[in-house]
mmCIF file of N, CA and C in Angstrom:
data_model
loop_
_atom_site.group_PDB
_atom_site.id
_atom_site.type_symbol
_atom_site.label_atom_id
_atom_site.label_comp_id
_atom_site.label_asym_id
_atom_site.label_seq_id
_atom_site.Cartn_x
_atom_site.Cartn_y
_atom_site.Cartn_z
ATOM 1 N N MET A 1 -73.934 -192.220 17.425
ATOM 2 C CA MET A 1 -73.085 -191.589 18.431
ATOM 3 C C MET A 1 -71.878 -190.907 17.902
ATOM 4 N N PRO A 2 -71.226 -191.415 16.766
ATOM 5 C CA PRO A 2 -70.073 -190.661 16.229
ATOM 6 C C PRO A 2 -70.465 -189.248 15.875
ATOM 7 N N THR A 3 -71.680 -188.959 15.427
ATOM 8 C CA THR A 3 -72.102 -187.600 15.124
ATOM 9 C C THR A 3 -72.091 -186.659 16.339
ATOM 10 N N MET A 4 -72.485 -187.204 17.530
ATOM 11 C CA MET A 4 -72.487 -186.458 18.742
ATOM 12 C C MET A 4 -71.096 -186.193 19.213
ATOM 13 N N ARG A 5 -70.171 -187.123 19.020
ATOM 14 C CA ARG A 5 -68.758 -186.840 19.395
ATOM 15 C C ARG A 5 -68.170 -185.774 18.492
ATOM 16 N N ARG A 6 -68.423 -185.868 17.218
ATOM 17 C CA ARG A 6 -67.924 -184.890 16.311
ATOM 18 C C ARG A 6 -68.418 -183.453 16.657
ATOM 19 N N LEU A 7 -69.745 -183.390 16.980
ATOM 20 C CA LEU A 7 -70.367 -182.149 17.338
ATOM 21 C C LEU A 7 -69.759 -181.598 18.625
ATOM 22 N N GLY A 8 -69.544 -182.470 19.610
ATOM 23 C CA GLY A 8 -68.964 -182.053 20.855
ATOM 24 C C GLY A 8 -67.488 -181.523 20.667
ATOM 25 N N ALA A 9 -66.728 -182.287 19.784
ATOM 26 C CA ALA A 9 -65.388 -181.855 19.478
ATOM 27 C C ALA A 9 -65.378 -180.540 18.730
ATOM 28 N N ALA A 10 -66.283 -180.391 17.842
ATOM 29 C CA ALA A 10 -66.289 -179.127 17.116
ATOM 30 C C ALA A 10 -66.644 -177.934 18.027
ATOM 31 N N LEU A 11 -67.604 -178.169 18.833
ATOM 32 C CA LEU A 11 -67.963 -177.103 19.851
ATOM 33 C C LEU A 11 -66.832 -176.759 20.782
ATOM 34 N N SER A 12 -66.075 -177.850 21.224
ATOM 35 C CA SER A 12 -65.005 -177.515 22.138
ATOM 36 C C SER A 12 -63.854 -176.763 21.372
ATOM 37 N N ALA A 13 -63.580 -177.147 20.124
ATOM 38 C CA ALA A 13 -62.529 -176.526 19.363
ATOM 39 C C ALA A 13 -62.955 -175.038 19.096
ATOM 40 N N ALA A 14 -64.226 -174.807 18.787
ATOM 41 C CA ALA A 14 -64.685 -173.425 18.566
ATOM 42 C C ALA A 14 -64.522 -172.613 19.758
ATOM 43 N N PHE A 15 -64.841 -173.116 20.922
ATOM 44 C CA PHE A 15 -64.859 -172.404 22.159
ATOM 45 C C PHE A 15 -63.336 -172.035 22.491
ATOM 46 N N MET A 16 -62.395 -172.951 22.278
ATOM 47 C CA MET A 16 -61.007 -172.717 22.602
ATOM 48 C C MET A 16 -60.496 -171.692 21.674
ATOM 49 N N LEU A 17 -60.825 -171.704 20.376
ATOM 50 C CA LEU A 17 -60.256 -170.815 19.402
ATOM 51 C C LEU A 17 -60.816 -169.364 19.674
ATOM 52 N N SER A 18 -62.103 -169.270 20.075
ATOM 53 C CA SER A 18 -62.626 -168.001 20.420
ATOM 54 C C SER A 18 -61.949 -167.393 21.663
ATOM 55 N N ALA A 19 -61.647 -168.165 22.636
ATOM 56 C CA ALA A 19 -60.954 -167.764 23.836
ATOM 57 C C ALA A 19 -59.516 -167.250 23.546
ATOM 58 N N CYS A 20 -58.881 -167.988 22.625
ATOM 59 C CA CYS A 20 -57.505 -167.640 22.317
ATOM 60 C C CYS A 20 -57.522 -166.328 21.526
ATOM 61 N N GLY A 21 -58.454 -166.173 20.602
ATOM 62 C CA GLY A 21 -58.532 -164.978 19.745
ATOM 63 C C GLY A 21 -58.718 -163.709 20.575
ATOM 64 N N SER A 22 -59.414 -163.758 21.704
ATOM 65 C CA SER A 22 -59.736 -162.561 22.401
ATOM 66 C C SER A 22 -58.690 -162.191 23.405
ATOM 67 N N ALA A 23 -57.787 -163.179 23.726
ATOM 68 C CA ALA A 23 -56.824 -162.908 24.742
ATOM 69 C C ALA A 23 -55.733 -161.846 24.275
ATOM 70 N N GLY A 24 -55.350 -161.902 23.104
ATOM 71 C CA GLY A 24 -54.201 -161.095 22.684
ATOM 72 C C GLY A 24 -54.578 -160.085 21.526
ATOM 73 N N GLY A 25 -55.828 -159.596 21.463
ATOM 74 C CA GLY A 25 -56.315 -158.689 20.431
ATOM 75 C C GLY A 25 -55.703 -157.354 20.523
ATOM 76 N N ASP A 26 -56.010 -156.483 19.606
ATOM 77 C CA ASP A 26 -55.540 -155.128 19.517
ATOM 78 C C ASP A 26 -56.372 -154.186 20.405
ATOM 79 N N GLU A 27 -56.458 -154.553 21.648
ATOM 80 C CA GLU A 27 -57.254 -153.715 22.573
ATOM 81 C C GLU A 27 -56.262 -152.822 23.315
ATOM 82 N N ARG A 28 -56.133 -151.652 22.783
ATOM 83 C CA ARG A 28 -55.203 -150.609 23.421
ATOM 84 C C ARG A 28 -56.058 -149.716 24.340
ATOM 85 N N GLU A 29 -55.446 -149.273 25.388
ATOM 86 C CA GLU A 29 -56.167 -148.319 26.316
ATOM 87 C C GLU A 29 -56.452 -147.055 25.518
ATOM 88 N N LEU A 30 -57.634 -146.511 25.734
ATOM 89 C CA LEU A 30 -58.104 -145.364 24.954
ATOM 90 C C LEU A 30 -57.634 -144.086 25.653
ATOM 91 N N GLY A 31 -57.564 -143.023 24.983
ATOM 92 C CA GLY A 31 -57.358 -141.725 25.565
ATOM 93 C C GLY A 31 -58.658 -140.866 25.165
ATOM 94 N N SER A 32 -58.683 -139.545 25.418
ATOM 95 C CA SER A 32 -59.860 -138.812 24.984
ATOM 96 C C SER A 32 -59.396 -137.365 24.682
ATOM 97 N N ILE A 33 -60.341 -136.768 23.944
ATOM 98 C CA ILE A 33 -60.237 -135.299 23.625
ATOM 99 C C ILE A 33 -61.477 -134.644 24.060
ATOM 100 N N THR A 34 -61.364 -133.606 24.868
ATOM 101 C CA THR A 34 -62.460 -132.719 25.197
ATOM 102 C C THR A 34 -62.404 -131.467 24.194
ATOM 103 N N VAL A 35 -63.363 -131.361 23.442
ATOM 104 C CA VAL A 35 -63.442 -130.158 22.542
ATOM 105 C C VAL A 35 -64.503 -129.209 23.056
ATOM 106 N N THR A 36 -64.111 -127.926 23.090
ATOM 107 C CA THR A 36 -65.047 -126.878 23.593
ATOM 108 C C THR A 36 -65.214 -125.945 22.424
ATOM 109 N N VAL A 37 -66.487 -125.655 22.126
ATOM 110 C CA VAL A 37 -66.816 -124.717 21.048
ATOM 111 C C VAL A 37 -67.580 -123.546 21.662
ATOM 112 N N THR A 38 -67.091 -122.350 21.427
ATOM 113 C CA THR A 38 -67.739 -121.108 21.980
ATOM 114 C C THR A 38 -67.945 -120.082 20.852
ATOM 115 N N LEU A 39 -68.821 -119.085 21.106
ATOM 116 C CA LEU A 39 -69.110 -118.025 20.122
ATOM 117 C C LEU A 39 -68.640 -116.726 20.794
ATOM 118 N N SER A 40 -67.953 -115.936 19.987
ATOM 119 C CA SER A 40 -67.600 -114.490 20.473
ATOM 120 C C SER A 40 -68.119 -113.550 19.475
ATOM 121 N N ARG A 41 -68.422 -112.384 19.948
ATOM 122 C CA ARG A 41 -69.003 -111.277 19.118
ATOM 123 C C ARG A 41 -67.903 -110.342 18.779
ATOM 124 N N THR A 42 -68.053 -109.861 17.521
ATOM 125 C CA THR A 42 -67.130 -108.754 17.052
ATOM 126 C C THR A 42 -67.965 -107.632 16.607
ATOM 127 N N GLY A 43 -67.494 -106.467 16.540
ATOM 128 C CA GLY A 43 -68.265 -105.280 16.081
ATOM 129 C C GLY A 43 -68.754 -104.400 17.236
ATOM 130 N N PRO A 44 -69.816 -103.660 16.910
ATOM 131 C CA PRO A 44 -70.374 -102.750 17.911
ATOM 132 C C PRO A 44 -70.892 -103.405 19.209
ATOM 133 N N PRO A 45 -70.928 -102.635 20.276
ATOM 134 C CA PRO A 45 -71.451 -103.279 21.497
ATOM 135 C C PRO A 45 -72.849 -103.799 21.319
ATOM 136 N N GLY A 46 -73.159 -104.874 22.011
ATOM 137 C CA GLY A 46 -74.485 -105.459 21.914
ATOM 138 C C GLY A 46 -74.588 -106.462 22.952
ATOM 139 N N PRO A 47 -75.514 -107.441 22.876
ATOM 140 C CA PRO A 47 -75.637 -108.432 23.872
ATOM 141 C C PRO A 47 -74.256 -109.220 24.004
ATOM 142 N N SER A 48 -73.884 -109.535 25.263
ATOM 143 C CA SER A 48 -72.625 -110.176 25.481
ATOM 144 C C SER A 48 -72.657 -111.632 24.918
ATOM 145 N N LEU A 49 -71.803 -111.989 24.018
ATOM 146 C CA LEU A 49 -71.736 -113.358 23.583
ATOM 147 C C LEU A 49 -70.374 -113.902 23.784
ATOM 148 N N ASP A 50 -69.450 -113.168 24.363
ATOM 149 C CA ASP A 50 -68.100 -113.624 24.488
ATOM 150 C C ASP A 50 -68.076 -115.012 25.225
ATOM 151 N N HIS A 51 -67.461 -115.919 24.492
ATOM 152 C CA HIS A 51 -67.195 -117.253 24.892
ATOM 153 C C HIS A 51 -68.577 -118.036 25.412
ATOM 154 N N SER A 52 -69.632 -117.719 24.689
ATOM 155 C CA SER A 52 -70.932 -118.413 24.964
ATOM 156 C C SER A 52 -70.779 -119.825 24.316
ATOM 157 N N PRO A 53 -71.183 -120.926 25.104
ATOM 158 C CA PRO A 53 -71.101 -122.215 24.551
ATOM 159 C C PRO A 53 -72.082 -122.433 23.459
ATOM 160 N N ILE A 54 -71.626 -123.224 22.399
ATOM 161 C CA ILE A 54 -72.560 -123.510 21.287
ATOM 162 C C ILE A 54 -72.887 -125.037 21.325
ATOM 163 N N PRO A 55 -74.163 -125.342 21.686
ATOM 164 C CA PRO A 55 -74.549 -126.737 21.743
ATOM 165 C C PRO A 55 -74.915 -127.301 20.331
ATOM 166 N N GLY A 56 -74.794 -128.597 20.136
ATOM 167 C CA GLY A 56 -75.228 -129.268 18.941
ATOM 168 C C GLY A 56 -74.314 -129.193 17.770
ATOM 169 N N ILE A 57 -73.074 -128.720 17.936
ATOM 170 C CA ILE A 57 -72.063 -128.621 16.913
ATOM 171 C C ILE A 57 -71.422 -130.021 16.710
ATOM 172 N N SER A 58 -71.329 -130.490 15.482
ATOM 173 C CA SER A 58 -70.641 -131.768 15.184
ATOM 174 C C SER A 58 -69.159 -131.576 15.160
ATOM 175 N N VAL A 59 -68.474 -132.421 16.006
ATOM 176 C CA VAL A 59 -66.986 -132.405 16.153
ATOM 177 C C VAL A 59 -66.461 -133.712 15.565
ATOM 178 N N THR A 60 -65.441 -133.601 14.728
ATOM 179 C CA THR A 60 -64.830 -134.780 14.135
ATOM 180 C C THR A 60 -63.313 -134.804 14.362
ATOM 181 N N ALA A 61 -62.805 -135.940 14.812
ATOM 182 C CA ALA A 61 -61.430 -136.168 14.937
ATOM 183 C C ALA A 61 -61.008 -137.171 13.857
ATOM 184 N N ILE A 62 -60.018 -136.804 13.063
ATOM 185 C CA ILE A 62 -59.528 -137.661 11.940
ATOM 186 C C ILE A 62 -58.048 -138.082 12.199
ATOM 187 N N SER A 63 -57.813 -139.390 12.298
ATOM 188 C CA SER A 63 -56.419 -139.831 12.517
ATOM 189 C C SER A 63 -55.595 -139.715 11.324
ATOM 190 N N THR A 64 -54.303 -140.017 11.542
ATOM 191 C CA THR A 64 -53.322 -139.938 10.387
ATOM 192 C C THR A 64 -53.688 -141.070 9.384
ATOM 193 N N SER A 65 -54.343 -142.108 9.781
ATOM 194 C CA SER A 65 -54.781 -143.150 8.799
ATOM 195 C C SER A 65 -56.080 -142.842 8.237
ATOM 196 N N GLN A 66 -56.617 -141.700 8.460
ATOM 197 C CA GLN A 66 -57.926 -141.197 7.863
ATOM 198 C C GLN A 66 -59.204 -141.884 8.473
ATOM 199 N N ARG A 67 -59.021 -142.512 9.644
ATOM 200 C CA ARG A 67 -60.178 -143.029 10.394
ATOM 201 C C ARG A 67 -60.783 -141.882 11.150
ATOM 202 N N SER A 68 -62.152 -141.787 11.322
ATOM 203 C CA SER A 68 -62.710 -140.616 11.953
ATOM 204 C C SER A 68 -63.688 -141.120 13.120
ATOM 205 N N TRP A 69 -63.741 -140.220 14.055
ATOM 206 C CA TRP A 69 -64.645 -140.322 15.201
ATOM 207 C C TRP A 69 -65.414 -138.987 15.334
ATOM 208 N N SER A 70 -66.751 -139.045 15.670
ATOM 209 C CA SER A 70 -67.541 -137.814 15.814
ATOM 210 C C SER A 70 -68.338 -137.839 17.054
ATOM 211 N N ALA A 71 -68.691 -136.610 17.469
ATOM 212 C CA ALA A 71 -69.591 -136.424 18.621
ATOM 213 C C ALA A 71 -70.115 -135.038 18.416
ATOM 214 N N SER A 72 -71.210 -134.748 19.210
ATOM 215 C CA SER A 72 -71.846 -133.442 19.155
ATOM 216 C C SER A 72 -71.698 -132.685 20.516
ATOM 217 N N THR A 73 -71.520 -131.413 20.481
ATOM 218 C CA THR A 73 -71.396 -130.635 21.717
ATOM 219 C C THR A 73 -72.683 -130.672 22.508
ATOM 220 N N ASN A 74 -72.531 -130.701 23.841
ATOM 221 C CA ASN A 74 -73.618 -130.598 24.781
ATOM 222 C C ASN A 74 -73.999 -129.120 25.036
ATOM 223 N N SER A 75 -74.859 -128.982 26.083
ATOM 224 C CA SER A 75 -75.320 -127.534 26.436
ATOM 225 C C SER A 75 -74.310 -126.643 26.872
ATOM 226 N N GLU A 76 -73.123 -127.270 27.268
ATOM 227 C CA GLU A 76 -71.935 -126.491 27.737
ATOM 228 C C GLU A 76 -70.986 -126.254 26.627
ATOM 229 N N GLY A 77 -71.293 -126.632 25.392
ATOM 230 C CA GLY A 77 -70.385 -126.474 24.199
ATOM 231 C C GLY A 77 -69.327 -127.414 24.201
ATOM 232 N N GLU A 78 -69.366 -128.586 24.933
ATOM 233 C CA GLU A 78 -68.245 -129.486 24.955
ATOM 234 C C GLU A 78 -68.708 -130.862 24.341
ATOM 235 N N ALA A 79 -67.722 -131.515 23.683
ATOM 236 C CA ALA A 79 -67.870 -132.840 23.212
ATOM 237 C C ALA A 79 -66.737 -133.695 23.631
ATOM 238 N N VAL A 80 -66.885 -134.869 24.034
ATOM 239 C CA VAL A 80 -65.821 -135.729 24.466
ATOM 240 C C VAL A 80 -65.735 -136.967 23.519
ATOM 241 N N LEU A 81 -64.543 -137.128 22.950
ATOM 242 C CA LEU A 81 -64.222 -138.293 22.070
ATOM 243 C C LEU A 81 -63.353 -139.246 22.709
ATOM 244 N N SER A 82 -63.704 -140.481 22.977
ATOM 245 C CA SER A 82 -62.805 -141.475 23.542
ATOM 246 C C SER A 82 -62.257 -142.268 22.305
ATOM 247 N N ILE A 83 -60.923 -142.156 22.125
ATOM 248 C CA ILE A 83 -60.341 -142.686 20.917
ATOM 249 C C ILE A 83 -58.903 -143.285 21.185
ATOM 250 N N PRO A 84 -58.406 -144.117 20.275
ATOM 251 C CA PRO A 84 -57.066 -144.698 20.504
ATOM 252 C C PRO A 84 -56.026 -143.666 20.515
ATOM 253 N N PRO A 85 -54.893 -143.906 21.198
ATOM 254 C CA PRO A 85 -53.763 -142.911 21.160
ATOM 255 C C PRO A 85 -53.324 -142.672 19.770
ATOM 256 N N GLY A 86 -52.831 -141.446 19.517
ATOM 257 C CA GLY A 86 -52.339 -141.051 18.242
ATOM 258 C C GLY A 86 -52.494 -139.528 17.966
ATOM 259 N N GLU A 87 -52.221 -139.167 16.736
ATOM 260 C CA GLU A 87 -52.350 -137.840 16.315
ATOM 261 C C GLU A 87 -53.607 -137.625 15.464
ATOM 262 N N TYR A 88 -54.326 -136.536 15.783
ATOM 263 C CA TYR A 88 -55.624 -136.296 15.096
ATOM 264 C C TYR A 88 -55.692 -134.818 14.715
ATOM 265 N N ASP A 89 -56.445 -134.600 13.612
ATOM 266 C CA ASP A 89 -56.903 -133.258 13.185
ATOM 267 C C ASP A 89 -58.384 -133.226 13.667
ATOM 268 N N VAL A 90 -58.718 -132.211 14.545
ATOM 269 C CA VAL A 90 -60.025 -132.086 15.040
ATOM 270 C C VAL A 90 -60.701 -130.938 14.266
ATOM 271 N N ASP A 91 -61.803 -131.153 13.732
ATOM 272 C CA ASP A 91 -62.529 -130.105 12.954
ATOM 273 C C ASP A 91 -64.015 -129.973 13.348
ATOM 274 N N ILE A 92 -64.566 -128.725 13.170
ATOM 275 C CA ILE A 92 -65.942 -128.529 13.428
ATOM 276 C C ILE A 92 -66.589 -127.976 12.167
ATOM 277 N N GLY A 93 -65.682 -127.718 11.099
ATOM 278 C CA GLY A 93 -66.306 -127.361 9.822
ATOM 279 C C GLY A 93 -66.336 -125.915 9.425
ATOM 280 N N TYR A 94 -66.738 -125.023 10.291
ATOM 281 C CA TYR A 94 -66.961 -123.652 9.870
ATOM 282 C C TYR A 94 -66.195 -122.621 10.595
ATOM 283 N N CYS A 95 -65.428 -123.018 11.546
ATOM 284 C CA CYS A 95 -64.736 -122.031 12.465
ATOM 285 C C CYS A 95 -63.400 -121.729 11.789
ATOM 286 N N PRO A 96 -62.989 -120.388 11.787
ATOM 287 C CA PRO A 96 -61.688 -120.038 11.169
ATOM 288 C C PRO A 96 -60.524 -120.734 11.677
ATOM 289 N N ASP A 97 -60.487 -121.074 12.989
ATOM 290 C CA ASP A 97 -59.282 -121.716 13.506
ATOM 291 C C ASP A 97 -59.407 -123.306 13.479
ATOM 292 N N ALA A 98 -60.240 -123.802 12.606
ATOM 293 C CA ALA A 98 -60.308 -125.207 12.396
ATOM 294 C C ALA A 98 -59.611 -125.630 11.131
ATOM 295 N N PRO A 99 -59.107 -126.822 11.002
ATOM 296 C CA PRO A 99 -58.940 -127.867 12.056
ATOM 297 C C PRO A 99 -57.717 -127.529 13.020
ATOM 298 N N GLN A 100 -57.743 -128.269 14.112
ATOM 299 C CA GLN A 100 -56.638 -128.146 15.005
ATOM 300 C C GLN A 100 -55.988 -129.524 15.235
ATOM 301 N N HIS A 101 -54.636 -129.529 15.400
ATOM 302 C CA HIS A 101 -53.954 -130.773 15.605
ATOM 303 C C HIS A 101 -53.904 -131.096 17.125
ATOM 304 N N VAL A 102 -54.173 -132.382 17.415
ATOM 305 C CA VAL A 102 -54.195 -132.801 18.818
ATOM 306 C C VAL A 102 -53.514 -134.143 18.924
ATOM 307 N N GLU A 103 -52.711 -134.316 19.950
ATOM 308 C CA GLU A 103 -52.080 -135.580 20.199
ATOM 309 C C GLU A 103 -52.793 -136.249 21.462
ATOM 310 N N VAL A 104 -53.258 -137.536 21.311
ATOM 311 C CA VAL A 104 -53.969 -138.233 22.290
ATOM 312 C C VAL A 104 -53.025 -139.310 22.884
ATOM 313 N N THR A 105 -52.950 -139.362 24.164
ATOM 314 C CA THR A 105 -52.094 -140.362 24.901
ATOM 315 C C THR A 105 -53.114 -141.309 25.672
ATOM 316 N N ALA A 106 -52.671 -142.578 25.695
ATOM 317 C CA ALA A 106 -53.525 -143.679 26.372
ATOM 318 C C ALA A 106 -53.742 -143.233 27.852
ATOM 319 N N GLY A 107 -54.954 -143.313 28.317
ATOM 320 C CA GLY A 107 -55.265 -143.003 29.653
ATOM 321 C C GLY A 107 -55.284 -141.575 30.119
ATOM 322 N N ALA A 108 -55.148 -140.691 29.097
ATOM 323 C CA ALA A 108 -55.074 -139.293 29.345
ATOM 324 C C ALA A 108 -56.153 -138.553 28.530
ATOM 325 N N ARG A 109 -56.452 -137.290 29.001
ATOM 326 C CA ARG A 109 -57.429 -136.418 28.321
ATOM 327 C C ARG A 109 -56.727 -135.194 27.769
ATOM 328 N N ALA A 110 -56.819 -135.079 26.400
ATOM 329 C CA ALA A 110 -56.339 -133.858 25.757
ATOM 330 C C ALA A 110 -57.475 -132.937 25.568
ATOM 331 N N SER A 111 -57.229 -131.652 25.315
ATOM 332 C CA SER A 111 -58.255 -130.746 25.098
ATOM 333 C C SER A 111 -57.939 -129.721 24.034
ATOM 334 N N THR A 112 -58.912 -129.220 23.430
ATOM 335 C CA THR A 112 -58.765 -128.128 22.463
ATOM 336 C C THR A 112 -59.988 -127.222 22.523
ATOM 337 N N ARG A 113 -59.929 -126.051 22.002
ATOM 338 C CA ARG A 113 -60.939 -125.078 22.030
ATOM 339 C C ARG A 113 -61.142 -124.354 20.713
ATOM 340 N N PHE A 114 -62.367 -124.220 20.211
ATOM 341 C CA PHE A 114 -62.623 -123.378 19.046
ATOM 342 C C PHE A 114 -63.415 -122.179 19.552
ATOM 343 N N ASP A 115 -62.909 -121.007 19.320
ATOM 344 C CA ASP A 115 -63.753 -119.791 19.641
ATOM 345 C C ASP A 115 -64.129 -119.113 18.313
ATOM 346 N N CYS A 116 -65.327 -119.392 17.913
ATOM 347 C CA CYS A 116 -65.840 -118.835 16.610
ATOM 348 C C CYS A 116 -66.399 -117.527 16.789
ATOM 349 N N LEU A 117 -66.244 -116.756 15.699
ATOM 350 C CA LEU A 117 -66.664 -115.319 15.663
ATOM 351 C C LEU A 117 -68.038 -115.232 15.185
ATOM 352 N N ALA A 118 -68.934 -114.499 15.866
ATOM 353 C CA ALA A 118 -70.286 -114.245 15.374
ATOM 354 C C ALA A 118 -70.253 -113.104 14.415
ATOM 355 N N PRO A 119 -71.086 -113.175 13.364
ATOM 356 C CA PRO A 119 -71.040 -112.081 12.302
ATOM 357 C C PRO A 119 -71.513 -110.736 12.872
#
């Protein structure tokens, strides 16, 4: 019987410790960034590409502590990243106006746009 009591006491202690640990964790409210990536044409007249959405582009937000979050643009050329509040450099890798600096606030949505030039 002493073994059963010890097991019961150990399980009770583990349950109480796990409940205490989750009550005051570092769970801050998230904010978000909506990133829009479009394509514009330069040069002689041709098919209109001005501000055409680019799907499937990898978007990365890097915090000041060098932690990163990534998403891909949808068919509308938009990606949404839900991330902790703070300052981020948002990059798509190949657009001349990348990276862009964005500040995220808890419970709010920031936005930025990359308008890439077609060759």
